[in-house]
XYZ file of C-alpha atoms in Angstrom:
423
model
C 91.897 29.315 100.710
C 88.922 30.411 102.649
C 86.959 27.224 104.299
C 83.371 26.878 103.159
C 81.273 25.483 105.839
C 77.783 23.980 105.546
C 75.897 24.162 108.670
C 72.637 22.035 108.726
C 70.011 24.057 110.508
C 68.720 27.421 110.565
C 66.277 27.518 113.652
C 67.208 29.627 116.831
C 69.809 27.151 118.292
C 72.023 27.868 115.276
C 72.461 31.429 115.461
C 75.550 31.625 117.559
C 76.949 28.931 115.448
C 76.611 30.887 112.319
C 77.739 33.881 113.964
C 80.991 32.298 115.349
C 81.668 30.487 111.802
C 81.448 34.013 110.210
C 83.766 35.761 113.065
C 86.383 32.984 112.093
C 86.210 34.079 108.312
C 84.588 30.873 107.331
C 82.406 31.283 104.042
C 79.121 29.963 105.975
C 76.162 28.305 104.326
C 72.896 27.268 106.061
C 70.399 24.891 104.889
C 67.031 23.373 106.100
C 63.388 23.238 105.205
C 62.356 26.249 107.400
C 62.138 29.492 105.002
C 62.160 31.835 107.988
C 64.874 30.163 110.164
C 66.542 33.112 112.229
C 70.136 31.596 111.608
C 69.693 32.712 107.941
C 70.259 36.355 108.281
C 73.619 35.757 109.572
C 74.915 33.451 106.883
C 76.831 34.195 103.606
C 74.476 31.824 101.574
C 71.290 30.371 102.574
C 69.256 27.463 101.057
C 65.617 26.204 101.697
C 66.104 22.491 101.031
C 64.421 19.697 103.396
C 67.377 18.185 105.205
C 65.760 14.765 104.446
C 66.523 15.431 100.814
C 69.920 13.891 101.027
C 70.810 13.983 97.285
C 69.787 17.691 96.795
C 71.884 18.780 99.818
C 74.770 16.727 98.530
C 74.404 18.406 95.269
C 74.484 21.674 97.150
C 77.848 20.830 98.704
C 79.405 20.024 95.371
C 77.855 23.374 93.949
C 79.192 25.704 96.848
C 82.630 23.683 97.225
C 81.917 22.851 100.591
C 84.824 21.492 102.623
C 83.225 21.035 106.031
C 79.713 20.371 107.269
C 78.337 20.258 111.132
C 74.932 20.300 112.969
C 73.981 19.198 116.407
C 71.220 19.607 118.755
C 68.718 17.190 116.667
C 68.814 13.512 116.131
C 67.219 14.003 112.398
C 69.758 16.683 111.854
C 72.637 14.410 112.859
C 71.476 11.641 110.823
C 71.056 13.531 107.787
C 74.207 15.164 108.262
C 76.049 11.777 108.313
C 74.385 10.611 105.249
C 75.084 13.907 103.310
C 78.644 13.865 104.327
C 78.998 10.379 103.087
C 77.297 11.196 99.763
C 79.424 14.423 99.251
C 82.567 12.931 100.409
C 82.866 15.128 103.383
C 84.645 14.157 106.611
C 82.233 13.275 109.703
C 82.546 11.668 113.018
C 79.962 8.742 112.164
C 79.258 6.580 109.055
C 75.902 5.881 107.770
C 76.308 2.157 108.952
C 76.716 3.365 112.474
C 73.572 5.244 112.619
C 71.169 2.443 113.891
C 72.978 2.514 117.415
C 72.140 6.098 117.762
C 68.613 6.508 115.715
C 67.036 3.219 116.285
C 65.866 3.020 119.805
C 65.553 -0.956 119.525
C 68.992 -1.212 118.125
C 70.119 0.867 120.992
C 68.542 -1.233 123.586
C 69.321 -4.522 121.956
C 73.100 -3.605 121.924
C 72.779 -2.482 125.682
C 71.641 -5.922 126.504
C 73.977 -7.735 124.508
C 76.729 -5.629 126.376
C 75.324 -6.394 129.762
C 74.828 -2.697 130.316
C 71.954 -1.507 132.447
C 68.851 -0.458 130.454
C 65.002 -0.827 131.155
C 63.569 -4.290 130.035
C 61.904 -3.855 126.833
C 60.052 -5.746 124.125
C 58.884 -4.527 120.492
C 55.083 -4.873 119.728
C 53.302 -4.787 116.412
C 51.876 -1.328 116.053
C 48.647 -2.725 114.808
C 48.400 -5.292 117.634
C 45.067 -4.586 119.584
C 44.471 -7.927 121.345
C 44.655 -7.317 125.090
C 45.611 -11.117 125.650
C 48.154 -11.244 122.631
C 49.847 -7.958 124.240
C 49.870 -9.090 127.852
C 51.742 -12.327 126.496
C 54.511 -10.287 124.530
C 54.985 -8.002 127.721
C 54.727 -10.941 130.405
C 58.494 -10.613 131.336
C 58.297 -6.828 132.039
C 57.388 -5.127 135.281
C 54.964 -2.320 135.668
C 54.627 0.565 134.893
C 55.675 0.363 131.530
C 55.902 2.996 128.867
C 54.977 2.789 125.070
C 57.166 4.940 122.540
C 57.488 5.178 118.886
C 60.878 3.698 117.300
C 61.349 6.422 114.837
C 60.556 9.796 116.707
C 62.464 11.951 119.182
C 61.454 14.081 121.975
C 58.662 12.938 124.087
C 56.250 12.526 120.846
C 53.882 9.526 121.301
C 55.122 8.242 124.628
C 52.632 7.223 127.173
C 52.764 5.833 130.701
C 51.224 2.294 131.367
C 50.132 1.482 134.780
C 48.664 -1.791 134.248
C 47.469 -4.424 131.715
C 44.094 -2.510 131.447
C 46.121 0.431 129.924
C 48.206 -1.638 127.529
C 46.044 -1.763 124.428
C 45.007 1.923 124.541
C 48.441 3.172 124.934
C 49.660 0.964 121.984
C 47.048 2.199 119.991
C 48.000 6.106 120.927
C 51.572 5.435 120.227
C 50.973 3.702 116.933
C 49.368 6.988 115.925
C 52.976 8.701 115.950
C 55.114 5.967 114.024
C 55.540 5.172 110.425
C 56.924 1.740 111.354
C 55.514 -1.479 111.850
C 56.512 -1.892 115.507
C 56.674 0.305 118.616
C 58.663 -0.028 121.844
C 57.231 -1.067 125.286
C 59.670 -0.622 128.144
C 59.918 -0.495 131.915
C 59.516 2.953 133.214
C 62.132 4.460 135.485
C 60.790 7.177 137.875
C 64.471 7.847 139.399
C 66.470 11.030 139.242
C 67.195 11.753 135.453
C 70.199 13.387 134.108
C 71.666 14.743 130.900
C 75.335 14.103 130.068
C 77.106 15.754 127.226
C 80.422 14.460 126.287
C 82.912 14.394 123.453
C 84.753 11.202 122.000
C 88.430 12.108 121.481
C 90.689 9.367 119.925
C 88.185 6.717 121.156
C 87.725 7.984 124.736
C 84.817 9.670 126.481
C 85.572 13.052 127.921
C 82.780 14.453 130.089
C 81.833 18.065 129.125
C 78.858 18.383 131.759
C 76.219 16.440 133.848
C 72.897 18.068 134.624
C 69.711 17.247 136.666
C 66.864 16.773 134.207
C 63.916 17.630 136.233
C 60.458 16.856 134.898
C 56.796 17.520 135.941
C 53.745 15.412 134.920
C 50.925 17.742 133.570
C 48.453 14.853 132.455
C 47.500 11.420 133.945
C 49.142 8.722 131.890
C 51.317 11.052 129.810
C 55.097 11.180 130.210
C 56.426 14.014 132.449
C 57.857 16.978 130.497
C 61.357 18.340 130.959
C 60.810 21.465 132.848
C 64.033 22.412 134.348
C 67.921 21.310 133.621
C 70.392 22.294 136.276
C 74.161 22.630 135.723
C 75.980 21.090 137.482
C 73.992 18.119 138.898
C 73.882 17.753 142.661
C 74.741 14.183 142.351
C 77.804 14.088 140.063
C 79.800 12.039 142.572
C 77.350 9.182 142.453
C 76.724 9.102 138.604
C 79.805 10.366 136.794
C 82.098 7.173 136.926
C 79.256 4.619 135.954
C 77.729 6.813 133.320
C 81.300 7.251 131.550
C 82.366 3.590 131.740
C 78.713 2.809 130.344
C 79.308 5.250 127.215
C 82.900 4.023 126.773
C 81.784 0.351 126.392
C 79.041 1.479 124.070
C 81.295 3.286 121.794
C 83.799 0.810 121.799
C 81.280 -1.613 120.001
C 79.809 1.065 117.753
C 83.365 2.319 116.780
C 82.800 5.951 117.365
C 86.126 7.469 117.680
C 85.441 11.392 117.381
C 82.595 13.612 117.963
C 79.645 14.619 120.301
C 78.110 11.950 122.501
C 75.156 12.597 124.998
C 73.233 10.455 127.220
C 69.946 10.739 129.122
C 69.909 8.213 132.129
C 68.472 7.439 135.412
C 69.769 6.879 138.838
C 68.087 5.426 141.957
C 69.918 4.941 145.324
C 70.900 1.304 145.788
C 70.029 0.486 142.078
C 72.492 2.447 140.159
C 72.026 3.724 136.673
C 69.842 2.882 133.672
C 70.042 4.188 130.189
C 67.194 6.304 128.686
C 68.618 7.585 125.435
C 72.198 7.606 123.560
C 72.709 10.367 120.946
C 75.620 11.528 118.752
C 74.892 15.143 119.125
C 74.436 17.882 121.886
C 71.166 18.742 123.510
C 69.238 21.793 121.734
C 68.195 24.565 124.014
C 70.606 23.510 126.619
C 74.275 23.371 125.375
C 74.313 27.241 126.094
C 74.556 26.226 129.800
C 78.005 24.810 129.667
C 79.029 28.344 128.252
C 77.088 30.064 131.119
C 78.626 27.727 133.951
C 81.887 26.651 132.904
C 82.771 29.157 130.110
C 82.982 26.148 127.708
C 81.496 27.122 124.489
C 79.990 24.147 122.253
C 79.992 26.184 119.237
C 83.630 26.770 119.459
C 84.080 22.997 120.107
C 81.669 21.989 116.831
C 83.879 24.433 114.784
C 87.391 23.256 115.927
C 86.378 19.748 115.103
C 85.609 20.613 111.851
C 88.973 22.770 111.053
C 91.157 22.843 113.986
C 91.140 19.472 115.781
C 94.289 20.379 117.875
C 92.274 22.746 119.812
C 89.487 20.206 120.785
C 92.103 18.313 122.839
C 93.170 21.617 124.818
C 89.478 22.547 125.229
C 88.831 18.927 126.751
C 91.782 19.107 128.972
C 90.854 22.292 130.782
C 87.257 21.262 131.222
C 86.574 20.256 134.952
C 82.910 19.593 135.761
C 83.563 20.052 139.369
C 84.603 23.522 139.206
C 81.612 25.624 137.829
C 82.067 29.313 137.831
C 78.216 29.755 138.618
C 75.267 27.557 138.820
C 72.845 27.830 135.947
C 69.573 26.281 134.627
C 67.239 26.549 131.830
C 63.478 26.630 132.695
C 60.938 25.298 130.320
C 57.303 26.199 130.128
C 54.628 24.131 128.391
C 51.073 24.829 127.958
C 47.648 24.068 126.669
C 46.815 24.077 122.921
C 45.235 27.580 122.985
C 45.391 30.962 121.546
C 47.683 33.275 123.401
C 46.109 36.629 124.438
C 48.204 37.961 127.172
C 51.889 37.401 128.088
C 52.965 40.422 130.388
C 54.063 38.210 133.160
C 56.290 36.147 130.710
C 57.778 39.466 129.612
C 58.373 40.785 133.093
C 60.140 37.592 134.133
C 62.577 38.082 130.989
C 63.635 41.369 132.631
C 64.738 39.555 135.907
C 68.242 40.206 136.966
C 68.908 36.372 137.099
C 68.146 35.747 133.424
C 70.860 35.586 131.112
C 68.786 34.967 128.323
C 65.030 34.655 127.573
C 63.201 33.120 124.583
C 59.234 33.526 124.278
C 58.269 31.468 121.442
C 54.839 32.888 120.520
C 53.241 36.324 119.917
C 49.981 37.435 121.168
C 47.271 36.073 118.930
C 49.118 32.920 117.972
C 47.815 29.305 118.598
C 49.962 27.096 120.562
C 50.781 23.909 118.485
C 51.663 20.536 119.806
C 54.646 19.636 117.629
C 56.283 22.481 115.433
C 59.333 24.876 115.300
C 58.246 26.096 118.689
C 58.927 23.488 121.363
C 57.814 25.430 124.266
C 55.630 28.532 125.350
C 59.065 29.925 126.611
C 62.349 29.349 128.275
C 64.577 31.173 130.592
C 68.389 30.635 131.194
C 69.176 31.803 134.632
C 72.103 32.057 136.750
C 73.143 32.163 140.504
C 76.065 31.879 142.904
C 74.833 28.587 144.406
C 72.247 25.869 143.851
C 70.089 26.997 146.684
C 69.959 30.583 145.211
C 69.171 29.086 141.984
C 66.129 26.921 143.437
C 64.722 29.924 145.209
C 64.828 31.970 141.811
C 63.264 28.931 140.064
C 60.414 28.714 142.658
C 59.671 32.439 142.142
C 59.584 31.862 138.246
C 57.203 28.930 138.411
C 54.975 30.863 140.572
C 54.821 33.922 138.586
C 54.885 32.605 135.103
C 51.614 33.180 133.179
C 49.995 33.257 129.754
C 46.190 33.517 129.083
C 43.771 33.017 126.232
C 41.247 35.569 125.168
C 38.658 34.138 127.786
C 41.381 34.899 130.675
C 41.902 31.186 131.043
C 45.602 30.073 132.063
C 47.475 28.285 129.350
C 50.819 27.733 131.329
C 51.167 24.513 132.856
C 52.425 24.446 136.500
C 55.941 23.308 136.976
C 57.443 21.657 140.145
C 60.961 21.226 141.512
C 61.529 17.432 142.606
C 62.886 16.693 146.103
C 66.324 15.327 146.422
C 66.154 13.705 149.678
C 68.211 10.572 149.243
């Protein structure tokens, strides 16, 4: 019988997953709330249903006789998939009762603290609290600088740096505007080197797929630095791999995750070791392509194998060696001011550079840049080179030349920077 797979998600990062599912001969169904999602055109069937409507999507699974469900790249999609799978009786690597440790930032922090694993100090603060003295009392045990963040959002939404007590109440107020909950999180800010690590849990063991340097640039005073380049492989693998894997192994032994994707953002400082930023039960969107470029390890194949050919998952993981890249690669992210785009010639010229494996320009001329929506960046470029040094030189050239302007000729693109790795 022909397999019938539901892929939760239709935006650009799902196009390759849908295509590969079709190539394997699976009857492929896609679903989310974006009617113009580009992955829809490649599917056998397409439904416009918000992923948060668990009952409706579960009914769709029954109607279409779905025998497998998969998603990735987004915490919200992962959460909804787990709940839909439970309701529809489909196999899934997590159960709803495990979600809190992957979706609730405070539950994650509390578990890390309980297990004695390294994480920034934190407290939960009432979102409505504005009294400076009360806030100072609640956060008295934390070391500045701090950051305020919502407990129910993902990405960098509603996150602000707090340098001192004078900024505390204002940051709490700003973060509170981004949450639907009664509390927000205040935690110590780590300004060390940051990393993205993607792994797969197989028979209860953490298997590393990749570790990347997650480089950031601060564009505005008081705001969290934005991710501007992720580089594969990390130049600090030898310093961070062992403690990072050990930490994740301890974490999943408590949560009970036995299979499936597992990613972590974490920090490292010389002499201080690692600290957890976030732990997620999915792969990083707009970044999983780097494993294919650098290692010829394809995440879409891994996800599909998990659903229908789990024996091959083991073979893929056994063959993966993060210290033997075929090349060096990076994804460059460009952010900008919330203005109307008029001129993008420089962006299109960079897309033709020989180092570019895949360009992605998210806006058309005449469109307004929005803060939160289906377009997370102005543009991104996947680039590759034979060495880290060559990759850095190409990156500097892109950061210098990238430009988009508004109807008045004013620059829209924020200026990216490369950090120094002097240790």
